[in-house]
Coordinates of C-alpha atoms in Angstrom, one line a residue:
X1 CA 240.2 -23.1 84.6
X2 CA 240.8 -26.9 83.9
X3 CA 240.5 -28.2 80.5
X4 CA 239.4 -31.9 80.6
X5 CA 239.9 -34.5 77.8
X6 CA 237.2 -37.2 77.7
X7 CA 236.1 -40.0 75.6
X8 CA 236.0 -43.5 74.8
X9 CA 239.1 -45.8 74.7
X10 CA 241.2 -45.9 71.6
X11 CA 239.9 -42.6 70.3
X12 CA 243.3 -41.0 70.4
X13 CA 242.8 -38.9 73.6
X14 CA 246.2 -39.6 75.1
X15 CA 247.9 -38.7 71.7
X16 CA 246.0 -35.4 71.4
X17 CA 247.0 -34.9 75.2
X18 CA 250.9 -35.4 74.6
X19 CA 250.9 -33.2 71.4
X20 CA 249.4 -30.2 73.6
X21 CA 251.4 -30.9 76.9
X22 CA 254.8 -32.0 75.4
X23 CA 256.9 -33.6 78.3
X24 CA 255.2 -31.3 81.2
X25 CA 253.2 -34.4 82.4
X26 CA 252.3 -35.7 85.7
X27 CA 251.0 -39.4 86.2
X28 CA 249.3 -40.1 89.3
X29 CA 246.5 -42.1 91.2
X30 CA 243.2 -40.4 91.4
X31 CA 242.3 -40.2 95.1
X32 CA 240.7 -43.2 96.6
X33 CA 241.4 -45.4 93.4
X34 CA 244.2 -47.4 91.6
X35 CA 243.4 -45.8 88.2
X36 CA 246.1 -43.5 86.6
X37 CA 245.3 -39.8 85.8
X38 CA 247.3 -37.8 83.5
X39 CA 247.6 -34.1 84.3
X40 CA 249.8 -31.6 82.3
X41 CA 250.2 -28.0 81.4
X42 CA 250.8 -25.9 78.5
X43 CA 251.4 -22.3 77.6
X44 CA 249.2 -20.5 75.2
X45 CA 249.6 -16.6 74.7
X46 CA 251.4 -16.1 77.7
X47 CA 248.7 -18.0 80.1
X48 CA 249.2 -21.4 81.8
X49 CA 246.9 -23.7 81.1
X50 CA 246.0 -27.2 83.0
X51 CA 245.2 -30.1 81.0
X52 CA 243.7 -33.6 82.2
X53 CA 243.4 -36.7 80.4
X54 CA 240.7 -38.8 82.0
X55 CA 240.8 -42.7 81.5
X56 CA 238.7 -43.7 78.5
X57 CA 235.2 -45.3 79.3
X58 CA 232.4 -46.5 77.1
X59 CA 229.8 -45.2 79.6
X60 CA 229.9 -43.4 83.3
X61 CA 227.1 -45.6 84.5
X62 CA 229.5 -48.5 84.9
X63 CA 230.6 -49.9 88.3
X64 CA 234.5 -49.9 87.5
X65 CA 237.0 -47.4 89.1
X66 CA 237.4 -45.6 85.6
X67 CA 233.7 -45.0 85.3
X68 CA 233.6 -43.7 88.9
X69 CA 236.5 -41.6 88.5
X70 CA 234.7 -39.9 85.3
X71 CA 231.5 -39.5 87.2
X72 CA 233.4 -37.9 90.1
X73 CA 235.0 -35.3 87.9
X74 CA 231.9 -34.4 86.3
X75 CA 229.9 -34.1 89.5
X76 CA 232.5 -31.7 90.7
X77 CA 231.2 -29.2 88.0
X78 CA 233.1 -25.9 88.6
X79 CA 235.5 -24.3 86.4
X80 CA 235.8 -27.1 83.8
X81 CA 235.9 -27.1 80.1
X82 CA 235.4 -30.5 78.6
X83 CA 237.0 -31.5 75.2
X84 CA 235.2 -34.6 74.2
X85 CA 237.4 -36.7 71.7
X86 CA 235.1 -38.9 69.4
X87 CA 236.4 -41.6 66.8
X88 CA 234.7 -40.1 63.6
X89 CA 235.0 -43.8 62.2
X90 CA 232.7 -45.1 65.1
X91 CA 230.6 -41.7 65.9
X92 CA 227.3 -43.3 66.6
X93 CA 229.0 -45.6 69.6
X94 CA 230.8 -42.4 70.8
X95 CA 227.7 -40.2 70.9
X96 CA 226.3 -42.5 73.3
X97 CA 228.9 -41.3 75.8
X98 CA 228.6 -37.9 74.7
X99 CA 224.9 -37.9 75.4
X100 CA 225.5 -38.8 79.0
X101 CA 228.4 -36.3 79.6
X102 CA 226.4 -33.4 78.0
X103 CA 223.4 -33.7 80.6
X104 CA 226.0 -32.5 83.1
X105 CA 225.8 -28.9 81.7
X106 CA 229.5 -28.4 81.2
X107 CA 230.7 -26.2 78.4
X108 CA 232.2 -28.4 75.7
X109 CA 234.2 -28.7 72.6
X110 CA 233.9 -31.8 70.2
X111 CA 236.7 -33.3 68.3
X112 CA 236.1 -35.6 65.7
X113 CA 239.4 -37.6 65.8
X114 CA 240.6 -40.3 63.2
X115 CA 238.7 -38.5 60.3
X116 CA 241.0 -39.8 58.0
X117 CA 240.1 -43.4 59.2
X118 CA 236.5 -42.6 58.7
X119 CA 237.1 -41.4 55.1
X120 CA 238.9 -44.5 54.3
X121 CA 235.8 -46.6 55.5
X122 CA 233.4 -44.2 53.2
X123 CA 232.2 -42.2 56.3
X124 CA 231.9 -38.5 55.9
X125 CA 230.5 -36.5 58.9
X126 CA 228.9 -33.2 58.2
X127 CA 230.9 -31.2 60.8
X128 CA 228.7 -27.9 60.5
X129 CA 225.5 -29.8 60.7
X130 CA 226.5 -31.7 63.8
X131 CA 227.6 -28.4 65.3
X132 CA 224.2 -27.0 64.7
X133 CA 222.2 -30.0 66.3
X134 CA 224.7 -29.9 69.3
X135 CA 225.3 -26.0 69.7
X136 CA 228.9 -26.6 70.3
X137 CA 232.0 -25.9 68.1
X138 CA 233.0 -29.3 66.3
X139 CA 236.5 -29.8 64.9
X140 CA 237.8 -32.7 62.8
X141 CA 241.3 -33.8 63.8
X142 CA 243.8 -36.4 62.7
X143 CA 246.2 -36.7 66.0
X144 CA 248.6 -38.9 64.5
X145 CA 249.4 -36.3 61.7
X146 CA 248.8 -33.3 64.0
X147 CA 245.9 -32.0 61.5
X148 CA 243.9 -29.3 63.2
X149 CA 245.3 -30.0 66.9
X150 CA 246.4 -26.1 66.8
X151 CA 242.6 -25.0 66.7
X152 CA 241.7 -27.0 69.9
X153 CA 243.3 -24.7 72.6
X154 CA 241.8 -21.6 70.9
X155 CA 238.2 -23.2 70.5
X156 CA 238.3 -24.4 74.1
X157 CA 239.3 -20.7 75.3
X158 CA 236.9 -18.6 73.0
X159 CA 234.0 -20.8 72.2
X160 CA 233.2 -23.5 74.7
X161 CA 229.5 -23.9 75.0
X162 CA 226.9 -26.2 77.0
X163 CA 225.6 -28.6 74.4
X164 CA 221.8 -28.4 73.5
X165 CA 221.4 -32.3 74.0
X166 CA 217.9 -33.6 74.6
X167 CA 217.4 -37.1 75.0
X168 CA 213.8 -38.3 75.0
X169 CA 213.6 -40.8 77.9
X170 CA 210.6 -42.6 78.4
X171 CA 207.8 -40.8 80.3
X172 CA 208.0 -43.0 83.3
X173 CA 211.6 -42.3 83.4
X174 CA 211.1 -38.6 83.1
X175 CA 208.5 -38.7 85.9
X176 CA 210.7 -40.5 88.4
X177 CA 213.6 -38.2 87.4
X178 CA 211.4 -34.9 88.3
X179 CA 210.1 -36.5 91.5
X180 CA 213.7 -37.4 92.6
X181 CA 214.8 -33.8 91.5
X182 CA 212.1 -32.1 93.4
X183 CA 212.4 -34.2 96.4
X184 CA 215.9 -34.3 97.0
X185 CA 217.1 -31.2 95.0
X186 CA 219.4 -32.7 92.5
X187 CA 219.6 -32.0 88.8
X188 CA 219.4 -34.6 86.1
X189 CA 222.3 -36.4 86.2
X190 CA 222.4 -37.5 89.7
X191 CA 218.9 -38.5 89.4
X192 CA 219.3 -40.6 86.6
X193 CA 222.3 -42.4 88.2
X194 CA 220.4 -43.1 91.2
X195 CA 217.6 -44.8 89.1
X196 CA 220.4 -47.1 87.8
X197 CA 221.5 -47.8 91.3
X198 CA 224.4 -45.6 91.4
X199 CA 224.5 -42.9 94.2
X200 CA 226.3 -41.8 97.6
X201 CA 223.0 -40.6 98.9
X202 CA 221.5 -43.2 100.8
X203 CA 218.1 -41.5 100.9
X204 CA 218.2 -40.7 97.0
X205 CA 219.2 -44.3 96.4
X206 CA 216.4 -45.7 98.4
X207 CA 213.6 -43.5 96.7
X208 CA 215.4 -44.1 93.2
X209 CA 215.4 -47.9 93.9
X210 CA 211.6 -48.0 94.7
X211 CA 210.7 -46.0 91.6
X212 CA 212.8 -48.2 89.5
X213 CA 211.1 -51.3 90.9
X214 CA 207.7 -49.8 89.9
X215 CA 209.1 -48.8 86.3
X216 CA 210.5 -52.5 85.8
X217 CA 207.0 -53.9 86.5
X218 CA 205.3 -51.8 84.2
X219 CA 207.9 -52.3 81.4
X220 CA 209.4 -55.5 82.2
X221 CA 212.6 -53.8 81.7
X222 CA 215.1 -52.5 84.4
X223 CA 215.0 -48.7 84.6
X224 CA 219.0 -49.0 83.3
X225 CA 218.0 -50.9 80.1
X226 CA 215.4 -48.2 79.2
X227 CA 217.8 -45.5 79.9
X228 CA 220.4 -46.9 77.9
X229 CA 217.9 -47.6 75.3
X230 CA 216.7 -44.1 74.8
X231 CA 220.2 -43.0 74.6
X232 CA 221.2 -45.4 72.0
X233 CA 218.1 -44.2 70.1
X234 CA 219.2 -40.6 70.5
X235 CA 222.8 -41.6 69.1
X236 CA 221.5 -43.3 66.0
X237 CA 219.3 -40.5 65.3
X238 CA 221.9 -37.9 65.6
X239 CA 224.3 -40.0 63.4
X240 CA 221.8 -40.4 60.7
X241 CA 221.6 -36.6 60.3
X242 CA 225.2 -35.8 60.1
X243 CA 226.2 -39.0 58.0
X244 CA 227.1 -39.0 54.5
X245 CA 228.3 -42.4 52.9
X246 CA 231.0 -42.6 50.3
X247 CA 233.1 -45.3 48.7
X248 CA 235.4 -47.3 51.1
X249 CA 239.0 -47.7 50.1
X250 CA 239.7 -51.2 49.6
X251 CA 242.9 -52.8 50.3
X252 CA 244.6 -55.8 52.0
X253 CA 242.6 -57.1 54.9
X254 CA 245.3 -57.2 57.5
X255 CA 242.7 -57.7 60.4
X256 CA 241.8 -61.1 58.9
X257 CA 245.4 -62.0 58.8
X258 CA 246.2 -60.6 62.1
X259 CA 243.2 -62.1 64.4
X260 CA 242.8 -65.6 62.7
X261 CA 244.7 -68.6 64.4
X262 CA 246.8 -69.0 61.2
X263 CA 248.9 -66.9 60.5
X264 CA 247.8 -64.6 63.4
X265 CA 249.3 -66.9 66.4
X266 CA 252.6 -67.4 64.5
X267 CA 253.1 -63.6 63.7
X268 CA 252.2 -62.8 67.4
X269 CA 254.8 -65.4 68.5
X270 CA 257.4 -63.7 66.2
X271 CA 256.4 -60.4 67.0
X272 CA 256.5 -60.8 70.9
X273 CA 259.8 -62.8 70.5
X274 CA 261.1 -60.1 68.6
X275 CA 260.3 -57.8 71.2
X276 CA 262.0 -59.8 73.8
X277 CA 265.0 -60.4 71.5
X278 CA 265.5 -56.7 71.3
X279 CA 264.9 -55.7 75.0
X280 CA 267.1 -58.6 76.2
X281 CA 270.1 -58.3 73.5
X282 CA 270.4 -54.4 73.2
X283 CA 269.2 -53.9 76.8
X284 CA 272.1 -56.5 78.1
X285 CA 274.6 -54.8 75.9
X286 CA 273.7 -51.2 77.3
X287 CA 273.5 -52.8 81.0
X288 CA 277.3 -54.3 80.3
X289 CA 278.4 -50.9 79.2
X290 CA 276.8 -49.0 82.2
X291 CA 278.0 -51.5 84.8
X292 CA 281.5 -51.1 83.2
X293 CA 281.4 -47.6 83.9
X294 CA 280.6 -48.1 87.5
X295 CA 283.3 -50.9 87.6
X296 CA 286.0 -48.2 86.5
X297 CA 287.6 -45.1 87.7
X298 CA 286.6 -43.1 89.4
X299 CA 284.3 -45.6 91.3
X300 CA 286.8 -48.1 91.7
X301 CA 289.3 -45.3 93.1
X302 CA 287.4 -44.6 95.9
X303 CA 289.4 -45.0 99.1
X304 CA 286.7 -47.0 101.4
X305 CA 289.3 -48.1 103.7
X306 CA 290.2 -44.5 104.9
X307 CA 286.6 -43.9 105.8
X308 CA 284.7 -45.3 108.8
X309 CA 283.7 -49.0 107.9
X310 CA 280.0 -48.1 108.7
X311 CA 280.3 -45.2 106.3
X312 CA 282.0 -47.5 103.7
X313 CA 279.7 -50.1 103.9
X314 CA 276.8 -47.7 103.4
X315 CA 278.6 -45.9 100.6
X316 CA 279.3 -48.9 98.7
X317 CA 275.6 -50.1 99.0
X318 CA 274.7 -46.7 97.4
X319 CA 276.7 -47.3 94.4
X320 CA 275.6 -50.9 94.1
X321 CA 272.0 -49.5 93.8
X322 CA 272.9 -47.0 91.4
X323 CA 274.6 -49.6 89.3
X324 CA 271.5 -51.9 89.7
X325 CA 269.0 -49.2 89.4
X326 CA 270.6 -47.5 86.0
X327 CA 271.7 -50.6 84.7
X328 CA 268.1 -51.7 84.7
X329 CA 266.1 -48.5 84.1
X330 CA 267.5 -47.3 81.1
X331 CA 268.3 -50.5 79.1
X332 CA 265.5 -52.8 79.9
X333 CA 262.5 -50.4 80.9
X334 CA 263.2 -47.6 78.5
X335 CA 263.5 -50.1 75.4
X336 CA 260.6 -52.1 76.5
X337 CA 258.3 -48.9 76.8
X338 CA 259.4 -47.9 73.4
X339 CA 258.5 -51.0 71.8
X340 CA 255.2 -51.1 73.4
X341 CA 254.3 -47.7 72.7
X342 CA 255.0 -48.2 68.9
X343 CA 253.0 -51.5 69.1
X344 CA 249.9 -49.2 70.8
X345 CA 250.2 -46.6 68.4
X346 CA 250.2 -49.3 65.3
X347 CA 247.0 -50.7 67.0
X348 CA 248.6 -54.3 67.1
X349 CA 248.3 -54.9 70.9
X350 CA 244.6 -55.4 70.8
X351 CA 244.8 -58.0 68.0
X352 CA 247.6 -59.8 70.2
X353 CA 245.3 -59.6 73.1
X354 CA 242.4 -60.9 70.9
X355 CA 244.5 -64.1 70.2
X356 CA 245.8 -64.6 73.4
X357 CA 242.5 -64.2 75.4
X358 CA 241.2 -67.7 75.6
X359 CA 244.6 -69.0 77.0
X360 CA 245.0 -66.2 79.6
X361 CA 241.1 -66.7 80.4
X362 CA 242.2 -69.6 82.2
X363 CA 244.4 -67.6 84.5
X364 CA 241.7 -64.9 85.5
X365 CA 243.0 -62.8 83.2
X366 CA 242.5 -61.4 79.7
X367 CA 244.8 -61.3 76.5
X368 CA 246.6 -58.2 77.4
X369 CA 248.5 -60.1 80.0
X370 CA 250.5 -62.0 77.4
X371 CA 252.7 -58.8 76.8
X372 CA 254.1 -59.0 80.7
X373 CA 254.4 -62.5 80.8
X374 CA 256.5 -62.6 77.7
X375 CA 258.5 -59.7 78.9
X376 CA 259.2 -61.0 82.2
X377 CA 261.5 -63.5 80.4
X378 CA 263.9 -60.6 79.9
X379 CA 263.4 -58.6 82.8
X380 CA 260.7 -58.5 85.6
X381 CA 260.8 -54.9 86.1
X382 CA 259.2 -53.6 82.9
X383 CA 257.1 -56.7 83.0
X384 CA 255.6 -55.5 86.3
X385 CA 255.3 -52.0 84.9
X386 CA 253.3 -53.3 82.2
X387 CA 250.6 -54.9 84.2
X388 CA 248.8 -51.7 84.3
X389 CA 247.5 -52.1 80.8
X390 CA 245.4 -54.7 82.6
X391 CA 241.7 -53.6 83.0
X392 CA 240.9 -54.7 86.7
X393 CA 242.5 -54.8 89.7
X394 CA 241.8 -58.5 90.1
X395 CA 243.9 -59.0 86.7
X396 CA 246.6 -57.0 88.1
X397 CA 246.8 -58.7 91.3
X398 CA 247.2 -62.3 89.6
X399 CA 249.5 -60.9 87.0
X400 CA 251.7 -59.6 89.9
X401 CA 252.3 -63.2 91.1
X402 CA 252.9 -64.9 87.8
X403 CA 255.1 -62.3 86.4
X404 CA 257.4 -62.4 89.4
X405 CA 257.7 -66.0 88.7
X406 CA 258.8 -65.9 85.2
X407 CA 262.4 -66.7 85.0
X408 CA 264.2 -63.6 83.9
X409 CA 267.6 -63.0 82.3
X410 CA 269.1 -62.7 85.7
X411 CA 267.7 -66.0 87.0
X412 CA 268.8 -67.5 83.4
X413 CA 272.4 -66.6 84.8
X414 CA 272.0 -68.3 87.8
X415 CA 270.5 -71.6 85.9
X416 CA 273.2 -71.5 83.6
X417 CA 276.0 -70.7 85.9
X418 CA 275.0 -73.5 88.3
X419 CA 273.4 -76.1 86.4
X420 CA 274.1 -76.0 82.9
X421 CA 277.9 -75.3 83.9
X422 CA 278.1 -78.0 86.4
X423 CA 275.4 -80.7 86.3
X424 CA 274.3 -80.4 82.7
X425 CA 271.9 -79.1 80.1
X426 CA 269.2 -81.5 80.9
X427 CA 269.1 -80.2 84.5
X428 CA 268.9 -76.8 83.5
X429 CA 266.0 -77.4 81.2
X430 CA 264.1 -79.1 83.8
X431 CA 264.2 -76.2 86.1
X432 CA 262.3 -74.3 83.5
X433 CA 259.8 -76.9 82.9
X434 CA 259.2 -77.0 86.9
X435 CA 259.0 -73.3 87.0
X436 CA 256.4 -73.0 84.3
X437 CA 254.3 -75.7 85.7
X438 CA 254.5 -73.8 89.0
X439 CA 253.1 -70.6 87.1
X440 CA 250.3 -72.5 85.5
X441 CA 249.2 -74.1 88.8
X442 CA 249.6 -70.6 90.5
X443 CA 247.4 -68.9 87.9
X444 CA 244.8 -71.7 87.9
X445 CA 244.6 -71.3 91.9
X446 CA 244.4 -67.7 91.9
X447 CA 241.7 -67.6 89.2
X448 CA 239.7 -69.3 91.9
X449 CA 240.6 -67.5 95.2
X450 CA 241.6 -63.8 93.9
X451 CA 239.1 -61.3 95.2
X452 CA 236.9 -59.5 92.7
X453 CA 234.6 -60.7 90.0
X454 CA 235.8 -61.9 86.7
X455 CA 234.5 -60.2 83.6
X456 CA 234.5 -61.0 80.0
X457 CA 236.5 -59.2 77.6
X458 CA 234.9 -56.7 75.3
X459 CA 238.0 -55.5 73.1
X460 CA 237.6 -52.6 70.6
X461 CA 240.1 -53.0 67.6
X462 CA 242.2 -49.8 67.5
X463 CA 242.7 -49.0 63.7
X464 CA 246.1 -50.3 62.2
X465 CA 248.3 -47.2 61.4
X466 CA 252.0 -46.2 61.2
X467 CA 253.2 -45.6 64.7
X468 CA 254.6 -42.2 65.5
X469 CA 258.2 -42.5 66.8
X470 CA 258.6 -38.8 68.5
X471 CA 255.3 -39.7 70.3
X472 CA 256.4 -43.2 71.4
X473 CA 259.7 -41.8 72.9
X474 CA 257.8 -38.9 74.5
X475 CA 255.3 -41.6 75.9
X476 CA 258.3 -43.9 77.2
X477 CA 260.2 -40.9 79.0
X478 CA 256.8 -40.2 80.8
X479 CA 256.7 -43.8 82.1
X480 CA 260.4 -44.2 82.8
X481 CA 260.4 -41.2 85.1
X482 CA 257.8 -42.8 87.4
X483 CA 260.8 -45.5 88.0
X484 CA 263.4 -42.9 88.7
X485 CA 261.2 -40.7 90.8
X486 CA 259.6 -43.7 92.8
X487 CA 261.1 -47.1 92.4
X488 CA 264.6 -45.9 92.2
X489 CA 264.8 -44.1 95.6
X490 CA 263.2 -47.1 97.1
X491 CA 266.1 -49.4 95.8
X492 CA 268.5 -47.1 97.4
X493 CA 266.9 -47.2 100.7
X494 CA 266.9 -51.1 100.5
X495 CA 270.4 -51.3 99.5
X496 CA 271.5 -49.3 102.3
X497 CA 269.5 -51.3 104.7
X498 CA 271.0 -54.5 103.6
X499 CA 274.5 -53.0 103.7
X500 CA 274.0 -52.0 107.4
X501 CA 272.5 -55.6 108.0
X502 CA 275.7 -56.8 106.7
X503 CA 278.0 -54.6 108.6
X504 CA 276.6 -55.4 111.9
X505 CA 277.0 -59.0 111.1
X506 CA 273.4 -59.8 110.9
X507 CA 273.7 -62.2 108.0
X508 CA 276.3 -64.1 109.6
X509 CA 274.3 -64.5 112.9
X510 CA 271.3 -65.6 110.5
X511 CA 273.6 -68.1 108.8
X512 CA 274.5 -69.5 112.1
X513 CA 270.9 -69.8 113.4
X514 CA 269.9 -71.4 110.3
X515 CA 272.3 -73.9 110.1
X516 CA 270.2 -76.7 111.4
X517 CA 267.3 -75.7 108.8
X518 CA 269.7 -75.4 106.2
X519 CA 271.5 -78.5 106.6
X520 CA 268.8 -80.5 107.8
X521 CA 266.0 -79.6 105.5
X522 CA 267.7 -78.5 102.4
X523 CA 271.1 -80.1 102.5
X524 CA 272.9 -76.8 102.0
X525 CA 276.0 -75.3 103.8
X526 CA 275.0 -72.3 105.9
X527 CA 276.4 -69.6 103.4
X528 CA 274.1 -70.6 101.1
X529 CA 271.4 -68.8 102.7
X530 CA 273.4 -65.5 102.9
X531 CA 274.1 -65.8 99.3
X532 CA 270.2 -66.1 98.7
X533 CA 269.6 -63.0 100.7
X534 CA 272.2 -61.0 98.6
X535 CA 270.2 -62.3 95.6
X536 CA 267.4 -59.9 96.8
X537 CA 269.3 -56.7 95.7
X538 CA 270.3 -58.4 92.1
X539 CA 269.4 -62.0 91.4
X540 CA 272.6 -62.6 89.5
X541 CA 274.6 -61.5 92.7
X542 CA 273.3 -65.0 94.1
X543 CA 275.8 -66.8 92.0
X544 CA 278.7 -64.2 92.5
X545 CA 278.0 -64.3 96.3
X546 CA 278.0 -68.1 96.5
X547 CA 281.1 -68.4 94.7
X548 CA 283.0 -65.7 97.1
X549 CA 281.6 -67.6 100.2
X550 CA 282.5 -71.2 98.9
X551 CA 286.0 -70.0 98.2
X552 CA 286.3 -71.2 94.7
X553 CA 284.6 -70.8 91.3
X554 CA 284.4 -74.5 90.8
X555 CA 281.3 -75.1 92.9
X556 CA 281.3 -78.8 91.9
X557 CA 284.3 -79.2 94.1
X558 CA 282.5 -78.0 97.1
X559 CA 278.8 -78.9 96.5
X560 CA 277.2 -81.8 95.2
X561 CA 275.0 -82.1 92.0
X562 CA 272.0 -82.3 94.2
X563 CA 272.9 -79.6 96.3
X564 CA 273.5 -77.1 93.2
X565 CA 270.1 -78.3 91.8
X566 CA 268.4 -77.7 95.2
X567 CA 270.1 -74.1 95.5
X568 CA 269.3 -73.3 91.9
X569 CA 265.7 -73.8 92.1
X570 CA 265.5 -72.2 95.5
X571 CA 267.3 -69.1 94.3
X572 CA 265.1 -68.8 91.2
X573 CA 261.8 -69.2 93.0
X574 CA 262.8 -67.3 95.9
X575 CA 261.4 -63.6 96.4
X576 CA 262.1 -61.2 93.5
X577 CA 264.9 -58.7 93.4
X578 CA 264.5 -55.3 95.0
X579 CA 263.8 -53.5 91.9
X580 CA 260.9 -55.6 91.0
X581 CA 259.4 -55.3 94.4
X582 CA 260.0 -51.4 94.4
X583 CA 258.1 -51.3 91.0
X584 CA 255.2 -53.8 92.4
X585 CA 255.0 -51.6 95.4
X586 CA 254.2 -48.4 92.9
X587 CA 251.9 -50.4 90.9
X588 CA 249.6 -52.2 93.6
X589 CA 250.9 -51.1 97.2
X590 CA 252.5 -52.7 100.1
X591 CA 249.9 -55.4 100.8
X592 CA 250.5 -57.3 97.3
X593 CA 254.4 -56.9 97.7
X594 CA 254.2 -58.7 101.5
X595 CA 251.6 -61.2 99.6
X596 CA 254.0 -61.8 96.7
X597 CA 257.0 -61.9 98.7
X598 CA 255.6 -64.7 101.2
X599 CA 254.2 -66.7 98.4
X600 CA 257.6 -67.1 96.5
X601 CA 259.6 -67.6 99.8
X602 CA 257.1 -70.3 100.5
X603 CA 257.3 -71.8 97.1
X604 CA 261.0 -71.7 96.8
X605 CA 261.9 -73.1 99.8
X606 CA 258.9 -75.7 99.8
X607 CA 260.2 -76.9 96.4
X608 CA 264.0 -77.1 97.4
X609 CA 262.9 -79.0 100.5
X610 CA 261.0 -81.6 98.4
X611 CA 263.7 -82.2 95.7
X612 CA 266.4 -82.6 98.7
X613 CA 264.1 -85.3 100.2
X614 CA 263.5 -86.9 96.9
X615 CA 267.1 -86.7 96.1
X616 CA 267.8 -88.4 99.7
X617 CA 265.2 -91.2 99.1
X618 CA 266.6 -91.9 95.5
X619 CA 270.2 -92.1 96.8

């Protein structure tokens, strides 16, 4: 038997799921989609139970991947018990989805979560009455405080029942549904979905489309609109029967402060800057400690010269990959996920998204994209991992390009080490200006050419509450495991590949081959391209490799100011580091990795060539 959590977004499903399953959670893509689905297990009275957390949806008759996923799970039927999680403070809206789900005839238990938030608003739900009307067990819960969560599994095991929901559809809809059911041998939900244009059965869909046209001619409304209206009327009627109004508790209107331009925007900037500061400062400190461990015994005492040269090259590459992966994964990514989880639990992220939506909309994305863009200044790895919060594949595709162009802390090392140290602060600052102009132009371009339809943002404001630190840590650990299990091995394999190529002299031959291009188009010595390639492993390695190959830390003695500037902007814009690309592969697949790589290579080389040409003309 499988127990499935289902409900609207922001109703506390994931919090309940984490409470019930602990750390035994697996996050994976649902087959045929890019949507994550959480599966976990728990032990109750010696029995192992499987729990699934479906993505939150407002309806199951939408065209998005999340809606299709939920439909597929419901259509499977079988040995499933549904645990429907509703927000007690927005029960009428939640009952619309409940009416849809109930028609699939699966045994259910209803949770009225956030009952404390409802009571603060003066909303009291008669749980006995709604249980009688719907014919299933109803449990009031407060997931944040753990209230009544111990009653969920016993109820799901002992008393799940098929709800007695009877939506009064228009008589033409009822007649069309019966016709389709009798003709094609389907039950009510597939027939109603077909009338709304959703079905994998071509014959059923064709007949339903013909009936829908007749209904629209008679009502001057589409079948979809009529069905939705009937369900809304049902939800309104049930809500009116079980609602008891009380006196709401009045307090400071924080929502107005957080969502108005003043002081909302300055507060958002301070909060996001604070996240960036914590991730960057504490993460950098921890990274220094971890890197220091790898640069001390026993690692430095490994006698590589006693091994076969190829074995030594592979071994040192593995150590370098471990240093890079652990130095990035735990300090930056883990800190980022802790802070973002705390913001999610507090309800603030939805307000930040609301404030940033107008600006981000010009780039083909919505307000949620402000978080990965800002975090990219600290490290591109957690920034890329955070694009999963964006609603559509189109938004995630655009964000992948923009986030990987944001100058992270490692790129800042290059800018500071090459330009601020040898050319001047004005030159270093101009690189940031140039990069952000390119990001804006790239966003505008992608918003016009990226595949997929752009939708408006309908955002439900999650209630403001005190975040749960234990839950944030648990959720962060679940997410960091993805990096360790998937992205980290890719980083090791890529590092070994680079080490082997270096051992066989591939980079040296490449440098010789590229000499005409390096000197003729970019005005750089051949070894500059070798340093550029090593920067793929870790961006700050670009500077160190350049110093080694140049034979002096005083780069101004071997390279001109124009050469330093050209190389700096080329290396900053060039293909992101392996860690970033490994995470990007996990998020969006190899096609997006290839496109981002080709685009950043083209932009980096083209801008560098343009700067060199302008420098020659001016000189």
